[in-house]
Amino acid sequence: MKGIGKLTIITGPMYSGKTTELLSFAEIYELGRKKILIFKPAIDTRYSKDDVVTHKMFKMPARVVGKAQEILEYYESLEEKPDAIFVDEVHFFDGNLTKVLKTITLDGVDVYCAGLDMSYLWEPFDVTAQLMSIADEVIKKKAVCEVCGEYNATLSYKTRANGGVLDVGGKEKYIAVCKECYQKIRKEEGH
Ligand code: ADP
Ligand code: MG
Ligand code: ZN
């Protein structure tokens, strides 16, 4: 009998290298001539409509899905099952994602996912928190604080605070900051 697949989650603030690490795991499977599948949510169209792309513009083709359940439906429709699946930007998905990914690991498939742990309000994203609970391995990344320059940024700061917590954007909207700088900026802005 095939064993149960391993669930890994890569998390942290924006620009912390989550997508880079996700794709480097994908590359390892490809180098080993394993079959892989990459998914991303339809909402993330920052660099490309149907690729997962890092901020350094490294990319791999992905299947775009609107809802978590579509990942399972697509998986079940496949005649040849993959050895591993990869899901980027998990914080954009609905609460079914945890169940869907657990089901896929029960079928013997390794699952790697990546996404933000917190919103720009320093509050957890539920989907990521759930995945961190059930994961076999949690990889917490950090970025360089764009205010003080230290490699200790764990938060994403929204420079234009409109559009809500699920608001896609890049450097024009978000910067990575450490907690000290986050508090300083928030105070300066009167929060
Ligand atoms: P994530 O998916 O976590 O947003 P990516 O893997 O797409 O991150 O991109 C990581 C890359 O972003 C780094 O290799 C680096 O070139 C770039 N980058 C830009 N700003 C920063 C920052 N403040 N800290 C670290 N890396 C940054
Ligand atoms: Mg990313
Ligand atoms: Zn800082």
Short mmCIF file of C-alpha atoms and ligand atoms in Angstrom, two decimals:
data_model
loop_
_atom_site.label_atom_id
_atom_site.label_comp_id
_atom_site.label_asym_id
_atom_site.label_seq_id
_atom_site.Cartn_x
_atom_site.Cartn_y
_atom_site.Cartn_z
CA MET A 1 0.00 0.00 0.00
CA LYS A 2 1.08 3.52 -0.79
CA GLY A 3 1.86 5.58 2.33
CA ILE A 4 0.28 8.87 3.26
CA GLY A 5 1.76 11.93 1.57
CA LYS A 6 3.62 14.57 3.52
CA LEU A 7 2.13 18.06 3.96
CA THR A 8 4.52 21.01 4.00
CA ILE A 9 3.59 24.67 4.37
CA ILE A 10 5.91 27.56 3.57
CA THR A 11 4.77 30.79 5.16
CA GLY A 12 5.89 34.29 6.14
CA PRO A 13 5.46 37.89 4.94
CA MET A 14 5.59 39.20 1.39
CA TYR A 15 8.98 38.91 -0.38
CA SER A 16 10.22 36.28 2.10
CA GLY A 17 10.88 33.78 -0.69
CA LYS A 18 7.82 31.57 -0.21
CA THR A 19 7.12 31.08 -3.92
CA THR A 20 10.84 30.63 -4.64
CA GLU A 21 11.03 27.82 -2.08
CA LEU A 22 7.78 26.27 -3.31
CA LEU A 23 9.08 26.16 -6.88
CA SER A 24 12.45 24.80 -5.80
CA PHE A 25 10.66 21.85 -4.17
CA ALA A 26 8.71 21.43 -7.41
CA GLU A 27 11.97 21.42 -9.35
CA ILE A 28 13.38 18.65 -7.13
CA TYR A 29 10.44 16.40 -8.04
CA GLU A 30 10.82 17.26 -11.72
CA LEU A 31 14.55 16.50 -11.63
CA GLY A 32 13.64 13.11 -10.17
CA ARG A 33 11.25 12.58 -13.12
CA LYS A 34 8.23 12.69 -10.80
CA LYS A 35 4.86 13.96 -11.91
CA ILE A 36 3.79 17.25 -10.36
CA LEU A 37 0.88 19.68 -10.51
CA ILE A 38 0.92 23.33 -9.48
CA PHE A 39 -2.19 25.30 -8.54
CA LYS A 40 -2.83 28.95 -7.89
CA PRO A 41 -5.95 30.94 -7.03
CA ALA A 42 -7.65 32.88 -9.81
CA ILE A 43 -7.39 36.12 -7.82
CA ASP A 44 -3.59 36.31 -8.12
CA THR A 45 -2.89 37.74 -11.57
CA ARG A 46 0.07 39.95 -10.55
CA TYR A 47 2.68 38.65 -13.00
CA SER A 48 0.86 36.06 -15.06
CA LYS A 49 -2.57 34.55 -15.55
CA ASP A 50 -1.48 30.92 -15.69
CA ASP A 51 1.99 30.64 -14.18
CA VAL A 52 3.24 30.76 -10.63
CA VAL A 53 5.86 33.53 -10.71
CA THR A 54 8.39 34.68 -8.09
CA HIS A 55 9.38 38.31 -7.55
CA LYS A 56 12.58 37.43 -9.41
CA MET A 57 10.39 36.32 -12.33
CA PHE A 58 11.20 32.63 -12.16
CA LYS A 59 8.03 30.84 -13.22
CA MET A 60 6.39 27.48 -13.68
CA PRO A 61 3.05 26.71 -15.34
CA ALA A 62 0.09 26.35 -13.00
CA ARG A 63 -3.54 25.43 -13.11
CA VAL A 64 -5.73 28.34 -12.05
CA VAL A 65 -8.63 27.48 -9.73
CA GLY A 66 -11.40 29.57 -8.23
CA LYS A 67 -12.33 27.40 -5.26
CA ALA A 68 -10.47 24.83 -3.14
CA GLN A 69 -12.89 22.09 -4.19
CA GLU A 70 -11.79 22.53 -7.82
CA ILE A 71 -8.33 21.25 -6.83
CA LEU A 72 -9.90 17.98 -5.65
CA GLU A 73 -12.21 17.74 -8.66
CA TYR A 74 -9.32 18.20 -11.06
CA TYR A 75 -7.17 15.74 -9.10
CA GLU A 76 -9.92 13.12 -9.17
CA SER A 77 -10.43 13.55 -12.90
CA LEU A 78 -6.81 12.61 -13.64
CA GLU A 79 -6.02 9.14 -14.87
CA GLU A 80 -2.38 9.38 -13.92
CA LYS A 81 -2.05 10.82 -10.42
CA PRO A 82 0.84 13.16 -9.59
CA ASP A 83 3.55 12.36 -7.02
CA ALA A 84 3.22 15.81 -5.51
CA ILE A 85 1.02 18.87 -5.78
CA PHE A 86 1.95 22.49 -5.07
CA VAL A 87 -0.42 25.27 -4.11
CA ASP A 88 0.65 28.92 -3.96
CA GLU A 89 -1.11 31.85 -2.22
CA VAL A 90 -3.17 29.60 0.06
CA HIS A 91 -4.45 32.59 2.07
CA PHE A 92 -6.67 33.48 -0.91
CA PHE A 93 -8.54 30.16 -0.72
CA ASP A 94 -11.72 29.27 1.15
CA GLY A 95 -11.84 27.14 4.30
CA ASN A 96 -12.28 23.88 2.34
CA LEU A 97 -8.62 23.91 1.36
CA THR A 98 -7.44 22.08 4.50
CA LYS A 99 -9.88 19.21 3.90
CA VAL A 100 -9.07 19.03 0.19
CA LEU A 101 -5.32 18.87 0.75
CA LYS A 102 -5.66 16.33 3.56
CA THR A 103 -7.73 14.11 1.24
CA ILE A 104 -5.01 14.30 -1.40
CA THR A 105 -2.27 13.33 1.10
CA LEU A 106 -4.40 10.32 2.11
CA ASP A 107 -4.07 9.19 -1.50
CA GLY A 108 -0.28 9.05 -1.08
CA VAL A 109 0.53 12.40 -2.70
CA ASP A 110 2.95 14.91 -1.13
CA VAL A 111 1.48 18.38 -0.80
CA TYR A 112 3.47 21.62 -0.62
CA CYS A 113 1.74 24.91 -0.09
CA ALA A 114 2.79 28.52 0.38
CA GLY A 115 1.03 31.64 1.54
CA LEU A 116 0.94 34.59 3.90
CA ASP A 117 0.57 33.79 7.60
CA MET A 118 -0.73 37.27 8.48
CA SER A 119 -2.63 40.12 6.86
CA TYR A 120 -1.19 43.63 6.79
CA LEU A 121 -3.14 44.18 10.04
CA TRP A 122 -0.86 41.69 11.89
CA GLU A 123 -3.74 39.23 12.11
CA PRO A 124 -3.63 35.55 11.13
CA PHE A 125 -5.10 34.28 7.89
CA ASP A 126 -7.37 31.39 8.94
CA VAL A 127 -6.62 29.11 6.00
CA THR A 128 -2.85 29.35 6.55
CA ALA A 129 -3.27 28.88 10.30
CA GLN A 130 -5.28 25.68 9.70
CA LEU A 131 -2.70 24.33 7.29
CA MET A 132 0.10 25.11 9.75
CA SER A 133 -1.76 23.04 12.37
CA ILE A 134 -2.12 19.93 10.27
CA ALA A 135 1.20 20.19 8.40
CA ASP A 136 4.04 17.73 8.92
CA GLU A 137 6.47 20.57 8.36
CA VAL A 138 6.09 24.33 8.74
CA ILE A 139 8.71 26.55 7.11
CA LYS A 140 8.50 30.13 8.40
CA LYS A 141 10.42 32.54 6.21
CA LYS A 142 11.42 36.14 6.84
CA ALA A 143 12.28 39.05 4.55
CA VAL A 144 14.56 42.08 4.71
CA CYS A 145 12.81 44.95 6.54
CA GLU A 146 12.39 47.68 3.95
CA VAL A 147 12.59 50.37 6.65
CA CYS A 148 15.62 49.40 8.81
CA GLY A 149 17.34 46.99 6.42
CA GLU A 150 17.61 44.12 8.90
CA TYR A 151 16.82 40.54 7.88
CA ASN A 152 14.02 40.28 10.43
CA ALA A 153 10.83 41.25 8.60
CA THR A 154 7.89 39.06 9.60
CA LEU A 155 5.06 41.42 8.64
CA SER A 156 3.68 42.88 5.43
CA TYR A 157 2.87 46.59 5.65
CA LYS A 158 0.30 48.10 3.30
CA THR A 159 1.46 51.50 2.16
CA ARG A 160 -1.97 52.33 0.80
CA ALA A 161 -4.49 51.10 3.34
CA ASN A 162 -7.52 50.59 1.17
CA GLY A 163 -8.97 47.57 -0.56
CA GLY A 164 -9.20 45.24 2.47
CA VAL A 165 -7.03 42.35 3.64
CA LEU A 166 -7.45 40.23 0.49
CA ASP A 167 -6.05 42.81 -1.91
CA VAL A 168 -3.53 41.60 -4.49
CA GLY A 169 -0.48 43.80 -5.02
CA GLY A 170 3.28 44.23 -5.19
CA LYS A 171 5.77 46.84 -4.06
CA GLU A 172 3.38 49.67 -4.99
CA LYS A 173 1.11 48.48 -2.17
CA TYR A 174 3.04 46.29 0.27
CA ILE A 175 6.46 46.32 1.91
CA ALA A 176 8.04 43.78 4.25
CA VAL A 177 8.78 45.19 7.71
CA CYS A 178 9.98 44.05 11.12
CA LYS A 179 7.67 44.39 14.11
CA GLU A 180 9.55 47.40 15.53
CA CYS A 181 9.30 49.35 12.27
CA TYR A 182 5.68 48.26 11.82
CA GLN A 183 4.78 49.71 15.22
CA LYS A 184 6.71 52.93 14.50
CA ILE A 185 4.98 53.53 11.15
CA ARG A 186 1.55 52.71 12.53
CA LYS A 187 2.11 55.21 15.37
CA GLU A 188 3.33 57.89 12.97
CA GLU A 189 0.16 57.35 10.98
CA GLY A 190 -1.93 57.79 14.11
CA HIS A 191 -3.10 54.18 14.66
P1 ADP B 1 7.15 35.60 -1.78
O1 ADP B 1 6.49 34.50 -2.55
O2 ADP B 1 7.41 35.25 -0.33
O3 ADP B 1 6.42 36.92 -1.89
P2 ADP B 1 9.23 35.35 -3.81
O4 ADP B 1 9.78 33.97 -3.64
O5 ADP B 1 8.30 35.58 -4.96
O6 ADP B 1 8.59 35.84 -2.42
O7 ADP B 1 10.40 36.42 -4.01
C1 ADP B 1 11.54 36.47 -3.18
C2 ADP B 1 12.48 37.49 -3.80
O8 ADP B 1 11.99 38.81 -3.57
C3 ADP B 1 13.86 37.51 -3.18
O9 ADP B 1 14.67 36.52 -3.77
C4 ADP B 1 14.34 38.92 -3.54
O10 ADP B 1 14.94 38.93 -4.81
C5 ADP B 1 13.06 39.73 -3.67
N1 ADP B 1 12.83 40.74 -2.62
C6 ADP B 1 12.28 41.95 -2.84
N2 ADP B 1 12.14 42.63 -1.67
C7 ADP B 1 12.64 41.84 -0.70
C8 ADP B 1 12.77 41.98 0.73
N3 ADP B 1 12.35 43.07 1.38
N4 ADP B 1 13.33 40.95 1.42
C9 ADP B 1 13.75 39.84 0.78
N5 ADP B 1 13.64 39.65 -0.56
C10 ADP B 1 13.09 40.62 -1.30
MG MG B 2 4.66 34.41 -3.53
ZN ZN B 3 12.74 47.22 10.61
#
